[in-house]
PDB file of C-alpha atoms in Angstrom:
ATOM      1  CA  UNK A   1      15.999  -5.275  -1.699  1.00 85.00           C
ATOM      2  CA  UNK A   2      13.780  -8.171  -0.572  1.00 89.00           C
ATOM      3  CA  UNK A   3      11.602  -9.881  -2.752  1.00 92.00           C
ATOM      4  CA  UNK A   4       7.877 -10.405  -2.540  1.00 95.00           C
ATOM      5  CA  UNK A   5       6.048 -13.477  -4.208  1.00 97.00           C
ATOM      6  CA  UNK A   6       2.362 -14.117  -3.920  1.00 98.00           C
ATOM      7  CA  UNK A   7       0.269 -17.087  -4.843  1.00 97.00           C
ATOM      8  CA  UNK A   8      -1.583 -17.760  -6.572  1.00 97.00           C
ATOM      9  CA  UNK A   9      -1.620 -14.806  -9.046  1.00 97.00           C
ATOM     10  CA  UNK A  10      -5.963 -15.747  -9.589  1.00 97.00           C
ATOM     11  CA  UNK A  11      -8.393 -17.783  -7.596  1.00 97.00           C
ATOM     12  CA  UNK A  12     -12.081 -18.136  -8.021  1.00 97.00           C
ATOM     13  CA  UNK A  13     -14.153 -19.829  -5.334  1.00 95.00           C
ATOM     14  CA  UNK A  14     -17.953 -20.562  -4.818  1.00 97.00           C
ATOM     15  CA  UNK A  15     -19.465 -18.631  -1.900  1.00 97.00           C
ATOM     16  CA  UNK A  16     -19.308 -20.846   1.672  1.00 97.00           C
ATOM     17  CA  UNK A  17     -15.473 -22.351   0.269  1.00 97.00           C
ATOM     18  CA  UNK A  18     -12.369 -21.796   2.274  1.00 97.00           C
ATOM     19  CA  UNK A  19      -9.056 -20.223   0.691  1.00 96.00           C
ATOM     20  CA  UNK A  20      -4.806 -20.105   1.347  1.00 98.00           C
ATOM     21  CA  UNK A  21      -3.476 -17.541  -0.429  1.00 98.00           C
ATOM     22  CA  UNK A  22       0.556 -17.572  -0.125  1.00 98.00           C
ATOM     23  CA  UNK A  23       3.332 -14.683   0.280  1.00 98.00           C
ATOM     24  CA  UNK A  24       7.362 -15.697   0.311  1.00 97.00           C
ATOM     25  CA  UNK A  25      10.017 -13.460   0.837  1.00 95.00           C
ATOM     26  CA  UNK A  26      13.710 -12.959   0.658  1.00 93.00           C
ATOM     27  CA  UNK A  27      14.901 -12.036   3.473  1.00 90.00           C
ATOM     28  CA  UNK A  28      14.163 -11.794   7.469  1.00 86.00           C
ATOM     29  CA  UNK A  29      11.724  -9.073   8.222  1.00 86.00           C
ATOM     30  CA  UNK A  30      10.157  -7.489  10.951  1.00 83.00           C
ATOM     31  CA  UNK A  31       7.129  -6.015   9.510  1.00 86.00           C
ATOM     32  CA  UNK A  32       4.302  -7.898   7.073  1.00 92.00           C
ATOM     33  CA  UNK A  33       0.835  -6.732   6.378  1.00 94.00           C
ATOM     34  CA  UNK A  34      -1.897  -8.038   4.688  1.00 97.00           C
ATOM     35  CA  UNK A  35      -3.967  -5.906   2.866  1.00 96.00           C
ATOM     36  CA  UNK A  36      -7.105  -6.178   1.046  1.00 97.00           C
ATOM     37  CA  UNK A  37      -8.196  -4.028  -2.243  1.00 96.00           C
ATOM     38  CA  UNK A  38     -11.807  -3.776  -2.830  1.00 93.00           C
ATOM     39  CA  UNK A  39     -12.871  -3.524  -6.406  1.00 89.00           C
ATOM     40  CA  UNK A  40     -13.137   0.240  -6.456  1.00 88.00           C
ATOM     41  CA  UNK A  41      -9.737   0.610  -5.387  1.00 90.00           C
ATOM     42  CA  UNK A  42      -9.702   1.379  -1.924  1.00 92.00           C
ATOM     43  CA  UNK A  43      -6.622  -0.535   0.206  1.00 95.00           C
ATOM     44  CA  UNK A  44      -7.503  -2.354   3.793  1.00 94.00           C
ATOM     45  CA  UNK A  45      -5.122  -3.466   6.354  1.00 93.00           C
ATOM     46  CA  UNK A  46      -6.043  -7.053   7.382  1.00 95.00           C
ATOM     47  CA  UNK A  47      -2.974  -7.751   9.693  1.00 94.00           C
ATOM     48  CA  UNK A  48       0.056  -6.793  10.832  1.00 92.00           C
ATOM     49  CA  UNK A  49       1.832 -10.174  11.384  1.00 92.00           C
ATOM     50  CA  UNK A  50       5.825 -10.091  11.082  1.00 90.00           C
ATOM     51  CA  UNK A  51       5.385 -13.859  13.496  1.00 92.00           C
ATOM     52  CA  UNK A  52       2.692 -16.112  14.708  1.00 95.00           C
ATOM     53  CA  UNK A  53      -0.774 -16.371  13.982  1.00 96.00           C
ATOM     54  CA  UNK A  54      -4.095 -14.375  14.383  1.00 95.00           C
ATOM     55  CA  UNK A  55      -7.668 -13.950  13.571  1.00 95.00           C
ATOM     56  CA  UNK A  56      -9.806 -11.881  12.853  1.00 94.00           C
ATOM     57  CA  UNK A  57     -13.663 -13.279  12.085  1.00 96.00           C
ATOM     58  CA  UNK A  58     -12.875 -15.909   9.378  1.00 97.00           C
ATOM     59  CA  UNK A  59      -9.366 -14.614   8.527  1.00 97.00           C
ATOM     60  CA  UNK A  60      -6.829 -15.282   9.824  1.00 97.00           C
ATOM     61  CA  UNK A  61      -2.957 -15.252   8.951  1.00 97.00           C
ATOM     62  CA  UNK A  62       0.146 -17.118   9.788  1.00 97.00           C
ATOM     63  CA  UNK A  63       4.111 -15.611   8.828  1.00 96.00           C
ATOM     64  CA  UNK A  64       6.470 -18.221  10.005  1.00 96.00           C
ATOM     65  CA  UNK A  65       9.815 -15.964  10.009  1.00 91.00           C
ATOM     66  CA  UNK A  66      12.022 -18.552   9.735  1.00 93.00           C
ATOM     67  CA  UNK A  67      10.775 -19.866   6.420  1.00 95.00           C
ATOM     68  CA  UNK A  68      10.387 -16.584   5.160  1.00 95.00           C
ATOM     69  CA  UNK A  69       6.553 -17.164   4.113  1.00 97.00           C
ATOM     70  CA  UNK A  70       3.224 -15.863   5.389  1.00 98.00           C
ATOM     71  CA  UNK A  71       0.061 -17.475   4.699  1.00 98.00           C
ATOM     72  CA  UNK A  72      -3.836 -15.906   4.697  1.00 98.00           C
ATOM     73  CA  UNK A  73      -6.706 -18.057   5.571  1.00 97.00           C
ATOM     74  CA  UNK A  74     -10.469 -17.087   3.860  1.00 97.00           C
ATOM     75  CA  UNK A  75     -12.701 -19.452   5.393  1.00 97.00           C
ATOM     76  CA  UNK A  76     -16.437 -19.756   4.530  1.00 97.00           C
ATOM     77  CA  UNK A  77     -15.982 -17.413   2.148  1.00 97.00           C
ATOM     78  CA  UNK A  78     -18.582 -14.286   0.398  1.00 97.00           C
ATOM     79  CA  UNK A  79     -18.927 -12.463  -2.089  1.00 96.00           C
ATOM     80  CA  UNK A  80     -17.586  -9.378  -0.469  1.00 95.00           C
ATOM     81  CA  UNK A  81     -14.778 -10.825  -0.190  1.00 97.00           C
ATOM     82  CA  UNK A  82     -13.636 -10.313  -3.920  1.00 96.00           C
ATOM     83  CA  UNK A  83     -10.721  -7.876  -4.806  1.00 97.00           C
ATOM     84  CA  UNK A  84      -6.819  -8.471  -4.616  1.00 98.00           C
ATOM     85  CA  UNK A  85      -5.338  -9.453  -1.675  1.00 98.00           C
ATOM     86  CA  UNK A  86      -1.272  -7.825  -1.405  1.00 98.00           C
ATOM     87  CA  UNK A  87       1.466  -8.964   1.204  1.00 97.00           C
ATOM     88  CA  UNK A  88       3.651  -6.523   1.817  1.00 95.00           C
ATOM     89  CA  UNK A  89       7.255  -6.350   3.902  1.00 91.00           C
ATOM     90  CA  UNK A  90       9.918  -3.821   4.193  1.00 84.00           C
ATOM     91  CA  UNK A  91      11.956  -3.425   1.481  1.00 83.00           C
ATOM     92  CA  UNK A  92      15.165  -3.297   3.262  1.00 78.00           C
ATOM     93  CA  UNK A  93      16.374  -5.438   5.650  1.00 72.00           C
ATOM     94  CA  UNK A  94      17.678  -3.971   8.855  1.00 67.00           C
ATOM     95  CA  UNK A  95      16.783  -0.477  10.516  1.00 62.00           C
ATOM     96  CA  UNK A  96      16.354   3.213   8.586  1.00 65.00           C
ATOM     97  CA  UNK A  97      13.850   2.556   5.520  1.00 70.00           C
ATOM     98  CA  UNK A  98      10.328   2.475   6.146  1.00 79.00           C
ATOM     99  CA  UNK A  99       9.220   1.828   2.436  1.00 86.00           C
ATOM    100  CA  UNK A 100       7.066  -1.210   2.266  1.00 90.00           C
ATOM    101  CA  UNK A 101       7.681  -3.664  -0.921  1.00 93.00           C
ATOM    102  CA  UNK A 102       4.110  -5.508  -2.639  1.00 95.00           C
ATOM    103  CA  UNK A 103       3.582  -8.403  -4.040  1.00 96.00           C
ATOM    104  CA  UNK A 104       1.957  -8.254  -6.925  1.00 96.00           C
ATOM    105  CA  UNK A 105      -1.068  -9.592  -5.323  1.00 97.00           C
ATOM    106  CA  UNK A 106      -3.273 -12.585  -5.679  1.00 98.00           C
ATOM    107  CA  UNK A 107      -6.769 -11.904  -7.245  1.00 97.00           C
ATOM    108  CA  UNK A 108     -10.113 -13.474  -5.581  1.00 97.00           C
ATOM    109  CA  UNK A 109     -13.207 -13.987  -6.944  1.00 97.00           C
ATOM    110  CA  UNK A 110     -16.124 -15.272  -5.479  1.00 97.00           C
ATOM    111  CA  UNK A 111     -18.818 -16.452  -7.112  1.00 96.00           C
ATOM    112  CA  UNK A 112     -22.879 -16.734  -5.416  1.00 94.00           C
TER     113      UNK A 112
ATOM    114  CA  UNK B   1     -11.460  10.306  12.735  1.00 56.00           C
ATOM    115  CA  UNK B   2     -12.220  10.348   9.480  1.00 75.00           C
ATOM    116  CA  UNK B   3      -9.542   8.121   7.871  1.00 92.00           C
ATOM    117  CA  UNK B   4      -6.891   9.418   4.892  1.00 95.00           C
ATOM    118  CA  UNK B   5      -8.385  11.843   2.690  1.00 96.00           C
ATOM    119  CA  UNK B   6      -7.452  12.145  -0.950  1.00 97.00           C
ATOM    120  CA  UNK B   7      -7.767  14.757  -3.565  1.00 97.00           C
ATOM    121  CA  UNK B   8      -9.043  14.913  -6.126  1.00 97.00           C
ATOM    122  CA  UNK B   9     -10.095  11.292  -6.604  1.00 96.00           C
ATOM    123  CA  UNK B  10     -10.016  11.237 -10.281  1.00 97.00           C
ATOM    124  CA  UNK B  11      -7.707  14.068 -12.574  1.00 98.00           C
ATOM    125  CA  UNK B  12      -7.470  14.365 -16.629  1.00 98.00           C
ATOM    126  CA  UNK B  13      -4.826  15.862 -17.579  1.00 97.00           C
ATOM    127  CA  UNK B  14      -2.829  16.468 -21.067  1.00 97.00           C
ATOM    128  CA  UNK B  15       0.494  15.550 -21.368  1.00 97.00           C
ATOM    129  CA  UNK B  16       2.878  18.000 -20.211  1.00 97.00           C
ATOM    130  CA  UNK B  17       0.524  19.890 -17.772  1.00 98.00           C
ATOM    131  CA  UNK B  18       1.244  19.972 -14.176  1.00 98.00           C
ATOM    132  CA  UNK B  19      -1.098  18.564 -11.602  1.00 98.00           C
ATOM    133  CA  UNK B  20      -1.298  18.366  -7.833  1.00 98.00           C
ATOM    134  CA  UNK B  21      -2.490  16.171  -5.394  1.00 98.00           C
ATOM    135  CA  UNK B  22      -3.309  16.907  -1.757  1.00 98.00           C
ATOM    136  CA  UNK B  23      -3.695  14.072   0.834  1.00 98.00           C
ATOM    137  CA  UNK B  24      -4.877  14.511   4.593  1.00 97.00           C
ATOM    138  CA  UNK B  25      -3.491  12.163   7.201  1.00 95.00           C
ATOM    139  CA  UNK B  26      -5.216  10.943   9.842  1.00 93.00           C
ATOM    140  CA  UNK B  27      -4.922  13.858  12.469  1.00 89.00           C
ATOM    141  CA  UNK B  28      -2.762  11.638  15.053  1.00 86.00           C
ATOM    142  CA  UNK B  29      -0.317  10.136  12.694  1.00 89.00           C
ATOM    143  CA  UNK B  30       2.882  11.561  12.095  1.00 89.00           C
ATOM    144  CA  UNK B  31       3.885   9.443   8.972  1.00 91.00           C
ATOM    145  CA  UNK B  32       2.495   9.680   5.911  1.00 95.00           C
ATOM    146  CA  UNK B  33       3.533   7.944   2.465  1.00 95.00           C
ATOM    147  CA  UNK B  34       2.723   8.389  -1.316  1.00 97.00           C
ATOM    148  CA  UNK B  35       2.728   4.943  -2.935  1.00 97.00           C
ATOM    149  CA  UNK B  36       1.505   4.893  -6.894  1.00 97.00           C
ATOM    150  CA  UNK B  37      -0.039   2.118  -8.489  1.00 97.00           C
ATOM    151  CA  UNK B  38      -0.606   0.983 -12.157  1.00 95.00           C
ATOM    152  CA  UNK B  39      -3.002  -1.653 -13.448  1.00 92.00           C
ATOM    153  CA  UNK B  40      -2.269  -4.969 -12.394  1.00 91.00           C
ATOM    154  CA  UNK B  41       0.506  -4.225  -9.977  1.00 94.00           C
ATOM    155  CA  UNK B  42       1.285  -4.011  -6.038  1.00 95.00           C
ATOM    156  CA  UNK B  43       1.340  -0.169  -4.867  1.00 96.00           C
ATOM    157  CA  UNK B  44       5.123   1.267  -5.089  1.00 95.00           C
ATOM    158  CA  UNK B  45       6.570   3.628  -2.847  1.00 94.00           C
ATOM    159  CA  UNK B  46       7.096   7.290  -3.765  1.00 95.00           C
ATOM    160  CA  UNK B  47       8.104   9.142  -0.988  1.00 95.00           C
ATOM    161  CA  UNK B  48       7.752   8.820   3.341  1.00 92.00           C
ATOM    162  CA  UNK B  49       7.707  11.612   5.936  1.00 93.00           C
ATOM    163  CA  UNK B  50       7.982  11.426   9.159  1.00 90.00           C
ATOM    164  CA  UNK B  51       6.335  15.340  10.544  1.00 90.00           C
ATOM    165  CA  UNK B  52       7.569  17.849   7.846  1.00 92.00           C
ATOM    166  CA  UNK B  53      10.724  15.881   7.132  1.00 92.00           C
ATOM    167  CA  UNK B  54      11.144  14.203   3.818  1.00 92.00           C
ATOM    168  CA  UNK B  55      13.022  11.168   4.693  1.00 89.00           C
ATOM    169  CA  UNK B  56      12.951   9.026   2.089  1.00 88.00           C
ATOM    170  CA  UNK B  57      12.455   9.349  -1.394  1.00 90.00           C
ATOM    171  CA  UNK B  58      12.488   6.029  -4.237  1.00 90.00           C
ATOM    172  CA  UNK B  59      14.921   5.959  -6.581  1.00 85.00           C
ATOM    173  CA  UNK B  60      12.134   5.351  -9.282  1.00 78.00           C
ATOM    174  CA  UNK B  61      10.748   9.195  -8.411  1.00 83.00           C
ATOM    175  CA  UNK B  62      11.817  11.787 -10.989  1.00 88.00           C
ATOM    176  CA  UNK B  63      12.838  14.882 -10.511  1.00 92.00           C
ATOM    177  CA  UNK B  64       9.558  15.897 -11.897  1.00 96.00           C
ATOM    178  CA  UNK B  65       7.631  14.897  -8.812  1.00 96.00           C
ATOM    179  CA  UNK B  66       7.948  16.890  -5.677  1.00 95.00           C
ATOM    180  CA  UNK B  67       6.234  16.256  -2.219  1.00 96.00           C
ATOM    181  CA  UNK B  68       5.724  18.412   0.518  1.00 96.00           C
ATOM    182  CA  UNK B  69       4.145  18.476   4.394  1.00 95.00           C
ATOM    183  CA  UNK B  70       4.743  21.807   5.266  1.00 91.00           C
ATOM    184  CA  UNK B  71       3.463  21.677   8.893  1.00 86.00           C
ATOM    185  CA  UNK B  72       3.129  18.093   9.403  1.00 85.00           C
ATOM    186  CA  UNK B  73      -0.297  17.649   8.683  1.00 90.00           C
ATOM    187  CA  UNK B  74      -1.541  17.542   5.192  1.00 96.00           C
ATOM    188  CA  UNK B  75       1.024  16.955   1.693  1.00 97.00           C
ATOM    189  CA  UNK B  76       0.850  17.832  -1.422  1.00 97.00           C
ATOM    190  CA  UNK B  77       2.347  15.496  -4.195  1.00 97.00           C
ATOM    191  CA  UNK B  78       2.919  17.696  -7.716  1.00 97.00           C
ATOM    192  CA  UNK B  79       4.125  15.942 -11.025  1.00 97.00           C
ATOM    193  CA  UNK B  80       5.309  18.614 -13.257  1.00 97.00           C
ATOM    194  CA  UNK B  81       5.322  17.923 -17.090  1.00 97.00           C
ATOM    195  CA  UNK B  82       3.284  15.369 -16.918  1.00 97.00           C
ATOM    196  CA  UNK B  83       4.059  11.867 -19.572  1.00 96.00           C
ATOM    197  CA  UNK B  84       1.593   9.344 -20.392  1.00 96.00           C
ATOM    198  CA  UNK B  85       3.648   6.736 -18.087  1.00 95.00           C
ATOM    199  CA  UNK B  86       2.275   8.862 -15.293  1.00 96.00           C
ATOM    200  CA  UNK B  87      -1.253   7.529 -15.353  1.00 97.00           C
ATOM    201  CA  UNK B  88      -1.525   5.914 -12.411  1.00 97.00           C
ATOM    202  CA  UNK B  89      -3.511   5.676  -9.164  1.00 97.00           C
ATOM    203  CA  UNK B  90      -1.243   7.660  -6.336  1.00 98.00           C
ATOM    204  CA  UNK B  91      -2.129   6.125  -2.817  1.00 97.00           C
ATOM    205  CA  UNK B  92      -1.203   8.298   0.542  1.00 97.00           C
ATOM    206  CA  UNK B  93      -1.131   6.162   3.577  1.00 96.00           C
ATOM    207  CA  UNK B  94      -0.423   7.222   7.209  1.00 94.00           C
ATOM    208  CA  UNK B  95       1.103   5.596  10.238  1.00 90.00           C
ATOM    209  CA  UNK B  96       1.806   6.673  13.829  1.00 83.00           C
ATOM    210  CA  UNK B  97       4.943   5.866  15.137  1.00 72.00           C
ATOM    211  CA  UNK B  98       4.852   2.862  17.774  1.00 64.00           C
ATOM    212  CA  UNK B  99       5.765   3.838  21.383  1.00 59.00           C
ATOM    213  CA  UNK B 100       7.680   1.277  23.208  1.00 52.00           C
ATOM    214  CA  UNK B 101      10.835   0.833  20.841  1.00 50.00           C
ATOM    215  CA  UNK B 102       8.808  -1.464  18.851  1.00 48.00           C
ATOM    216  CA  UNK B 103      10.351  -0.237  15.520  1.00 48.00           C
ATOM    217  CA  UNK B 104       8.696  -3.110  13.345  1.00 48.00           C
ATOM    218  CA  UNK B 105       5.084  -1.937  14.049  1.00 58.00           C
ATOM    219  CA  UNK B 106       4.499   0.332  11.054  1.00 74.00           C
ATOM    220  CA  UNK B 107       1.018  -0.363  10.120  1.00 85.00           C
ATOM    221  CA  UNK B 108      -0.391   1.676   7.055  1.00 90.00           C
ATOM    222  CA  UNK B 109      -4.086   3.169   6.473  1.00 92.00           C
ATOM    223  CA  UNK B 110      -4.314   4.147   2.921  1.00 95.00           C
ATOM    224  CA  UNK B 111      -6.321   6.693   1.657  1.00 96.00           C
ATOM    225  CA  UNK B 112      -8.692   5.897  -1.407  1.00 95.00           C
ATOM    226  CA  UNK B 113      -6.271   7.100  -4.325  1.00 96.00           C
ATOM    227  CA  UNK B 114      -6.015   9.957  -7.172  1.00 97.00           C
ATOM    228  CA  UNK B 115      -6.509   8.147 -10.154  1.00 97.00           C
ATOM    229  CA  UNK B 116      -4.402  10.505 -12.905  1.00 98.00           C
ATOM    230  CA  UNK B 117      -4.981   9.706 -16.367  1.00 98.00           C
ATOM    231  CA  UNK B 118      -2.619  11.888 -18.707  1.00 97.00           C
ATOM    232  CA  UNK B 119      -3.898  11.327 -22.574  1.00 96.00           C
TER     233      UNK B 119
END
């Protein structure tokens, strides 16, 4: 199946400073998300972003296909934004499986 | 719409009881998932339906755990005998199928978990 990396595994920041947080993976896909747990547990979808760029307020996340990575910008960043941050693709390459393989996720903290 | 609903949100069992959750799609989506996660890791997939069909199951799941959708709406996800290695938060997510042929566009909406602890 394809493999998921994140990085890095921990990051504290001060409030107000910007963030990349990584994902690599092993094969072509056609399907990332970025997803955001909140410390009591609960899972957001940030982006669905298999190519290109977008934004949304001050994220925003690139996946360049052909290098198999995908990248998530924090900018200017609060306190609310603390939790783990997972990439996830299919686990499969090709057509037929819809199960969606995690990385193990990169931890933020943000600090006042 | 009221997002994925999960119950219960927290269960105590004892080892080798049998517990059930129940998870409620959003109403317009006609995929759901079970994905469980344990402390320090990325969710891992259970199970996927698409309507009342089971159509994919992991390799990790046991024959211990069963998962239904008996009309296509809500499932039920039942761990019989349960083990101490079954503590664990068990995430449902839904998805709606993309029109247009798009078959990439499978974007997840997770429910807020079952946290099962099994002392």
């Amino acid at each position: 199946g394809i493999q998921v990396e994140q990085s890095p595994p921990d990051l504290i920041l001060q409030e107000g400073a910007n963030s990349t947080l990584r994902c690599n993976f092993s094969d072509s896909v056609n399907n990332l998300q970025w997803f955001h747990q909140n410390p009591w547990g609960q899972l957001i979808n940030l982006f669905y972003i298999p190519s290109g760029t977008k934004q949304n307020g001050r994220l925003s996340a690139t996946t360049v296909a052909t290098e198999r990575y995908s990248l998530l910008y924090i900018s200017s960043s609060q306190t609310t934004d603390s939790g783990v941050y997972f990439c996830a693709v299919p686990a499969y390459s090709g057509a037929g499986s819809y199960q969606l393989t995690f990385g193990k996720g990169t931890k933020l903290s943000v600090i006042p | 719409d009221t997002g994925v609903s999960q119950n219960p949100r927290h269960k105590i069992t004892k080892r080798g009881q049998n517990v059930t959750f129940r998870c409620d799609p959003i109403s317009e989506h006609n995929r759901l998932y079970w994905y469980r996660q344990t402390l320090g890791q990325g969710p891992e997939f259970l199970t996927y339906f698409q309507n009342e069909a089971q159509l994919e199951k992991s390799r990790l799941l046991s024959d211990r755990f069963s998962a239904e959708r008996p009309k296509g709406s809500f499932s039920t996800l039942e761990i019989q005998r349960t083990e101490q290695g079954d503590s664990a938060m068990y995430l449902c997510a839904s998805s709606l199928r993309p029109t247009g042929g798009f078959s990439g566009a499978n974007v997840l909406t997770f429910g807020a978990g079952s946290r099962l602890t099994v002392l």
